[in-house]
């Protein structure tokens, strides 16, 4: 593999207390966002807040951005668009509050008939997403995150040691909270697309952390007489080039999606950009220091 930095010797663990303060602030933002979600202070998407949806089938395919522009010109806000291009279908969803179900469907039909008179369409279905459904989706999303966290803990504890499982779980949970907190502060919509991005970030962060842990485990077997801090620093430095190259590759892909992926993927790619940066940081400055903190003065080598 290409070495971006020749034989680095950076004292990452020596900066762990600064990292703990920074990570504490990020985690606080995330916990604040969780409270906001459950008290109604967050900008919840239709999936969680409830609303109306109308599915339409057109005679010919129609670009999603043309429909978005038509709605925005008519002053319609807080809507989601989703297309099924192979069937020429469009799903329009709007948050509950501005229109009743009948009014929303009528408004959609009026705007589309006016803007696209040459492209006939029929209403496939109309649906009301009530607060009970939104509440259930919130609970399901929370359960998905909790189950994923427990799964990470079990997997890493089985593959390495329990203390490594704690480090990986804390680092992964830290990344999810950090991205969620930043989205909350920015006033971005909290929806199922963001939850999907958070779970993707959790998977990426875990993989990055496991690579670092794997090198630490190898070095602990051959350098068990050296202090744990020195072995951890050595291990992180040895995989630093790999970490930077992998993260940069994923980051460039996410940036391309952000600029060229369209409105639907905009927030997903933004979350991925944040997640890759924070996940790379946490695999170096959070996961290993947590393991070190948990270890105390006990022997580190696995028998």
Short mmCIF file of C-alpha atoms in Angstrom, two decimals:
data_model
loop_
_atom_site.label_atom_id
_atom_site.label_comp_id
_atom_site.label_asym_id
_atom_site.label_seq_id
_atom_site.Cartn_x
_atom_site.Cartn_y
_atom_site.Cartn_z
CA UNK A 1 0.00 0.00 0.00
CA UNK A 2 1.16 3.55 -0.71
CA UNK A 3 2.63 5.24 2.36
CA UNK A 4 1.49 8.85 2.50
CA UNK A 5 3.55 9.50 5.62
CA UNK A 6 6.91 7.74 5.89
CA UNK A 7 7.33 6.13 9.30
CA UNK A 8 5.17 8.55 11.31
CA UNK A 9 5.79 8.81 15.03
CA UNK A 10 2.91 10.88 16.38
CA UNK A 11 1.95 10.72 20.05
CA UNK A 12 -1.82 10.28 19.54
CA UNK A 13 -2.47 8.89 23.02
CA UNK A 14 -0.67 11.86 24.58
CA UNK A 15 -3.47 14.08 23.28
CA UNK A 16 -6.26 11.89 24.59
CA UNK A 17 -7.51 14.32 27.24
CA UNK A 18 -7.90 17.11 24.67
CA UNK A 19 -9.74 14.60 22.48
CA UNK A 20 -11.99 13.61 25.40
CA UNK A 21 -13.04 17.24 25.89
CA UNK A 22 -13.75 17.71 22.18
CA UNK A 23 -15.62 14.39 21.94
CA UNK A 24 -17.57 15.26 25.10
CA UNK A 25 -18.86 18.40 23.40
CA UNK A 26 -19.84 16.47 20.27
CA UNK A 27 -21.60 13.81 22.35
CA UNK A 28 -23.42 16.50 24.33
CA UNK A 29 -24.76 17.93 21.06
CA UNK A 30 -25.96 14.47 20.10
CA UNK A 31 -27.71 13.88 23.42
CA UNK A 32 -29.27 17.33 23.12
CA UNK A 33 -30.57 16.32 19.69
CA UNK A 34 -32.05 13.10 21.10
CA UNK A 35 -33.91 15.13 23.75
CA UNK A 36 -35.08 17.52 21.01
CA UNK A 37 -36.40 14.63 18.92
CA UNK A 38 -38.47 13.24 21.78
CA UNK A 39 -39.76 16.61 23.00
CA UNK A 40 -40.73 17.82 19.53
CA UNK A 41 -38.02 20.47 19.31
CA UNK A 42 -36.25 18.90 16.33
CA UNK A 43 -37.06 19.43 12.67
CA UNK A 44 -38.61 16.02 12.16
CA UNK A 45 -39.30 14.66 8.68
CA UNK A 46 -42.64 13.39 7.48
CA UNK A 47 -41.73 9.84 8.50
CA UNK A 48 -41.58 10.87 12.16
CA UNK A 49 -43.84 13.95 12.37
CA UNK A 50 -46.70 12.65 10.23
CA UNK A 51 -48.23 14.16 7.09
CA UNK A 52 -49.83 13.34 3.76
CA UNK A 53 -48.56 11.60 0.65
CA UNK A 54 -49.85 11.43 -2.90
CA UNK A 55 -48.55 9.01 -5.53
CA UNK A 56 -49.04 9.90 -9.17
CA UNK A 57 -48.44 7.98 -12.40
CA UNK A 58 -47.47 10.03 -15.47
CA UNK A 59 -47.78 9.08 -19.13
CA UNK A 60 -44.14 10.00 -19.72
CA UNK A 61 -41.14 10.25 -17.42
CA UNK A 62 -40.69 13.59 -15.74
CA UNK A 63 -37.53 14.97 -14.08
CA UNK A 64 -37.79 15.22 -10.31
CA UNK A 65 -36.18 18.66 -10.21
CA UNK A 66 -38.86 20.05 -12.60
CA UNK A 67 -41.58 19.01 -10.15
CA UNK A 68 -39.60 20.39 -7.22
CA UNK A 69 -39.18 23.72 -9.01
CA UNK A 70 -42.91 23.84 -9.85
CA UNK A 71 -43.90 23.34 -6.19
CA UNK A 72 -41.38 25.88 -4.92
CA UNK A 73 -42.62 28.49 -7.41
CA UNK A 74 -46.11 28.01 -5.95
CA UNK A 75 -44.85 28.52 -2.39
CA UNK A 76 -45.08 24.86 -1.31
CA UNK A 77 -42.48 24.06 1.36
CA UNK A 78 -41.48 21.11 3.57
CA UNK A 79 -42.23 18.43 0.99
CA UNK A 80 -40.38 15.29 -0.05
CA UNK A 81 -40.21 13.87 -3.55
CA UNK A 82 -39.42 10.32 -4.53
CA UNK A 83 -39.56 8.86 -8.01
CA UNK A 84 -39.97 5.39 -9.51
CA UNK A 85 -38.54 6.13 -12.99
CA UNK A 86 -39.24 2.70 -14.46
CA UNK A 87 -42.97 3.19 -13.83
CA UNK A 88 -43.10 6.98 -14.37
CA UNK A 89 -44.41 7.38 -10.82
CA UNK A 90 -43.80 10.23 -8.41
CA UNK A 91 -44.43 10.20 -4.64
CA UNK A 92 -45.08 13.60 -3.06
CA UNK A 93 -45.10 13.85 0.74
CA UNK A 94 -45.76 16.85 2.94
CA UNK A 95 -45.58 17.44 6.67
CA UNK A 96 -48.80 17.54 8.61
CA UNK A 97 -50.20 20.97 9.44
CA UNK A 98 -50.27 23.17 6.36
CA UNK A 99 -52.96 21.29 4.42
CA UNK A 100 -55.60 18.72 5.15
CA UNK A 101 -55.40 15.48 3.21
CA UNK A 102 -57.92 16.56 0.53
CA UNK A 103 -56.47 20.05 0.20
CA UNK A 104 -52.95 18.70 -0.27
CA UNK A 105 -53.94 16.26 -3.02
CA UNK A 106 -55.98 18.98 -4.76
CA UNK A 107 -53.10 21.45 -4.59
CA UNK A 108 -50.68 18.91 -6.04
CA UNK A 109 -52.99 18.09 -8.93
CA UNK A 110 -53.66 21.77 -9.69
CA UNK A 111 -49.97 22.67 -9.80
CA UNK A 112 -48.96 19.69 -11.94
CA UNK A 113 -51.84 20.16 -14.40
CA UNK A 114 -50.90 23.80 -14.77
CA UNK A 115 -47.15 23.24 -15.15
CA UNK A 116 -47.15 20.04 -17.21
CA UNK A 117 -50.35 20.06 -19.32
CA UNK A 118 -48.73 17.89 -22.02
CA UNK A 119 -47.87 15.09 -19.58
CA UNK A 120 -51.11 13.53 -18.33
CA UNK A 121 -51.21 11.73 -14.99
CA UNK A 122 -53.53 9.88 -12.63
CA UNK A 123 -53.52 9.67 -8.84
CA UNK A 124 -52.35 6.20 -7.83
CA UNK A 125 -52.96 6.58 -4.10
CA UNK A 126 -53.29 9.07 -1.28
CA UNK A 127 -52.13 8.28 2.25
CA UNK A 128 -52.24 9.98 5.63
CA UNK A 129 -49.22 9.37 7.89
CA UNK A 130 -50.58 9.84 11.40
CA UNK A 131 -48.75 10.63 14.64
CA UNK A 132 -49.01 6.97 15.75
CA UNK A 133 -47.11 5.83 12.66
CA UNK A 134 -44.51 8.57 13.22
CA UNK A 135 -44.14 7.53 16.86
CA UNK A 136 -43.73 3.89 15.87
CA UNK A 137 -41.06 4.81 13.32
CA UNK A 138 -39.19 6.82 15.97
CA UNK A 139 -39.26 3.84 18.33
CA UNK A 140 -38.21 1.46 15.54
CA UNK A 141 -35.30 3.74 14.62
CA UNK A 142 -34.19 3.87 18.25
CA UNK A 143 -34.44 0.09 18.56
CA UNK A 144 -32.39 -0.31 15.34
CA UNK A 145 -29.62 1.89 16.76
CA UNK A 146 -29.64 0.10 20.14
CA UNK A 147 -29.58 -3.36 18.53
CA UNK A 148 -26.74 -2.25 16.21
CA UNK A 149 -24.79 -0.96 19.21
CA UNK A 150 -25.24 -4.19 21.17
CA UNK A 151 -24.25 -6.18 18.07
CA UNK A 152 -21.05 -4.15 17.75
CA UNK A 153 -20.22 -4.73 21.40
CA UNK A 154 -20.72 -8.50 21.12
CA UNK A 155 -18.85 -8.80 17.81
CA UNK A 156 -15.76 -6.85 18.90
CA UNK A 157 -15.74 -8.43 22.37
CA UNK A 158 -15.83 -11.89 20.75
CA UNK A 159 -13.16 -11.06 18.17
CA UNK A 160 -10.83 -9.20 20.55
CA UNK A 161 -11.50 -8.63 24.25
CA UNK A 162 -14.38 -7.08 26.16
CA UNK A 163 -12.45 -3.84 26.74
CA UNK A 164 -11.95 -3.49 22.98
CA UNK A 165 -15.67 -3.98 22.54
CA UNK A 166 -16.30 -1.11 24.94
CA UNK A 167 -13.85 1.11 23.02
CA UNK A 168 -15.41 0.29 19.63
CA UNK A 169 -18.96 0.75 20.94
CA UNK A 170 -18.19 4.11 22.57
CA UNK A 171 -16.40 5.33 19.42
CA UNK A 172 -19.24 4.22 17.14
CA UNK A 173 -21.95 5.68 19.38
CA UNK A 174 -19.87 8.88 19.60
CA UNK A 175 -19.83 9.19 15.78
CA UNK A 176 -23.59 8.69 15.48
CA UNK A 177 -24.30 11.23 18.23
CA UNK A 178 -21.88 13.75 16.75
CA UNK A 179 -23.46 13.70 13.28
CA UNK A 180 -26.98 13.73 14.75
CA UNK A 181 -26.03 16.68 16.98
CA UNK A 182 -24.55 18.71 14.12
CA UNK A 183 -27.65 18.07 11.99
CA UNK A 184 -29.84 19.19 14.89
CA UNK A 185 -27.88 22.41 15.44
CA UNK A 186 -27.98 23.16 11.69
CA UNK A 187 -31.76 22.74 11.72
CA UNK A 188 -31.57 19.92 9.18
CA UNK A 189 -34.47 17.53 8.85
CA UNK A 190 -34.29 14.36 10.98
CA UNK A 191 -35.79 11.63 8.79
CA UNK A 192 -35.36 7.99 7.79
CA UNK A 193 -32.70 8.93 5.22
CA UNK A 194 -30.61 10.39 8.03
CA UNK A 195 -31.14 7.26 10.14
CA UNK A 196 -29.91 5.20 7.16
CA UNK A 197 -26.84 7.43 6.92
CA UNK A 198 -26.19 7.09 10.67
CA UNK A 199 -26.27 3.29 10.48
CA UNK A 200 -23.95 3.39 7.44
CA UNK A 201 -21.59 5.65 9.39
CA UNK A 202 -21.70 3.22 12.32
CA UNK A 203 -20.62 0.40 9.99
CA UNK A 204 -17.82 2.44 8.46
CA UNK A 205 -16.57 3.66 11.83
CA UNK A 206 -16.55 0.14 13.25
CA UNK A 207 -14.54 -1.20 10.29
CA UNK A 208 -11.99 1.58 10.64
CA UNK A 209 -11.70 0.98 14.39
CA UNK A 210 -11.31 -2.79 13.98
CA UNK A 211 -8.32 -2.27 11.65
CA UNK A 212 -6.58 -0.22 14.35
CA UNK A 213 -7.49 -2.78 17.05
CA UNK A 214 -6.22 -5.61 14.88
CA UNK A 215 -2.79 -3.99 14.63
CA UNK A 216 -2.76 -3.27 18.38
CA UNK A 217 -3.52 -6.93 19.10
CA UNK A 218 -0.70 -8.11 16.81
CA UNK A 219 1.80 -5.74 18.40
CA UNK A 220 0.71 -6.61 21.93
CA UNK A 221 1.66 -10.25 21.28
CA UNK A 222 5.21 -9.38 20.19
CA UNK A 223 5.85 -6.30 22.32
CA UNK A 224 4.10 -7.29 25.53
CA UNK A 225 6.96 -5.93 27.67
CA UNK A 226 6.50 -2.38 26.34
CA UNK A 227 4.01 0.07 27.89
CA UNK A 228 0.49 -0.16 26.46
CA UNK A 229 0.58 3.53 25.46
CA UNK A 230 3.72 2.98 23.36
CA UNK A 231 2.24 -0.10 21.66
CA UNK A 232 -1.00 1.72 20.86
CA UNK A 233 0.81 4.75 19.46
CA UNK A 234 3.01 2.48 17.35
CA UNK A 235 -0.03 0.57 16.03
CA UNK A 236 -1.99 3.71 15.11
CA UNK A 237 1.06 5.15 13.35
CA UNK A 238 1.57 1.90 11.41
CA UNK A 239 -1.98 1.96 9.99
CA UNK A 240 -2.14 5.75 9.60
CA UNK A 241 -1.48 5.74 5.83
CA UNK A 242 -4.08 3.05 5.29
CA UNK A 243 -6.60 4.97 7.40
CA UNK A 244 -6.03 8.22 5.50
CA UNK A 245 -6.24 6.57 2.07
CA UNK A 246 -9.42 4.65 2.90
CA UNK A 247 -11.10 7.65 4.49
CA UNK A 248 -10.13 9.94 1.63
CA UNK A 249 -11.58 7.51 -0.91
CA UNK A 250 -14.93 7.33 0.89
CA UNK A 251 -14.86 11.08 1.50
CA UNK A 252 -14.33 11.88 -2.20
CA UNK A 253 -17.23 9.58 -3.12
CA UNK A 254 -19.47 11.29 -0.57
CA UNK A 255 -18.44 14.75 -1.80
CA UNK A 256 -19.27 13.73 -5.38
CA UNK A 257 -22.70 12.55 -4.22
CA UNK A 258 -23.19 15.81 -2.33
CA UNK A 259 -22.59 17.96 -5.41
CA UNK A 260 -23.92 15.73 -8.17
CA UNK A 261 -26.30 13.27 -6.48
CA UNK A 262 -29.34 15.51 -6.57
CA UNK A 263 -31.59 16.91 -3.88
CA UNK A 264 -32.75 13.51 -2.60
CA UNK A 265 -29.18 12.42 -1.71
CA UNK A 266 -28.03 15.83 -0.50
CA UNK A 267 -28.53 15.33 3.25
CA UNK A 268 -27.49 11.67 3.09
CA UNK A 269 -24.17 12.58 1.46
CA UNK A 270 -23.68 15.50 3.88
CA UNK A 271 -24.13 13.10 6.81
CA UNK A 272 -21.67 10.68 5.20
CA UNK A 273 -19.07 13.44 4.77
CA UNK A 274 -19.38 14.34 8.45
CA UNK A 275 -19.43 10.68 9.46
CA UNK A 276 -16.25 9.78 7.56
CA UNK A 277 -14.33 12.71 9.08
CA UNK A 278 -15.61 12.09 12.62
CA UNK A 279 -15.28 8.29 12.27
CA UNK A 280 -11.64 8.60 11.22
CA UNK A 281 -10.98 10.95 14.13
CA UNK A 282 -12.69 8.62 16.63
CA UNK A 283 -10.84 5.49 15.49
CA UNK A 284 -7.60 7.28 16.38
CA UNK A 285 -8.47 9.61 19.24
CA UNK A 286 -11.46 7.93 20.95
CA UNK A 287 -11.48 4.13 20.55
CA UNK A 288 -7.92 3.33 21.67
CA UNK A 289 -7.86 5.89 24.55
CA UNK A 290 -11.13 4.37 25.86
CA UNK A 291 -9.51 0.91 25.83
CA UNK A 292 -6.50 2.35 27.65
CA UNK A 293 -8.76 4.04 30.18
CA UNK A 294 -10.67 0.81 30.77
CA UNK A 295 -7.49 -1.22 31.09
CA UNK A 296 -6.03 0.70 34.04
CA UNK A 297 -2.78 -0.92 35.16
CA UNK A 298 -3.72 -4.49 34.32
CA UNK A 299 -1.70 -6.56 31.88
CA UNK A 300 -2.82 -6.05 28.30
CA UNK A 301 -1.58 -9.08 26.42
CA UNK A 302 -4.19 -11.70 25.57
CA UNK A 303 -3.19 -15.08 26.88
#
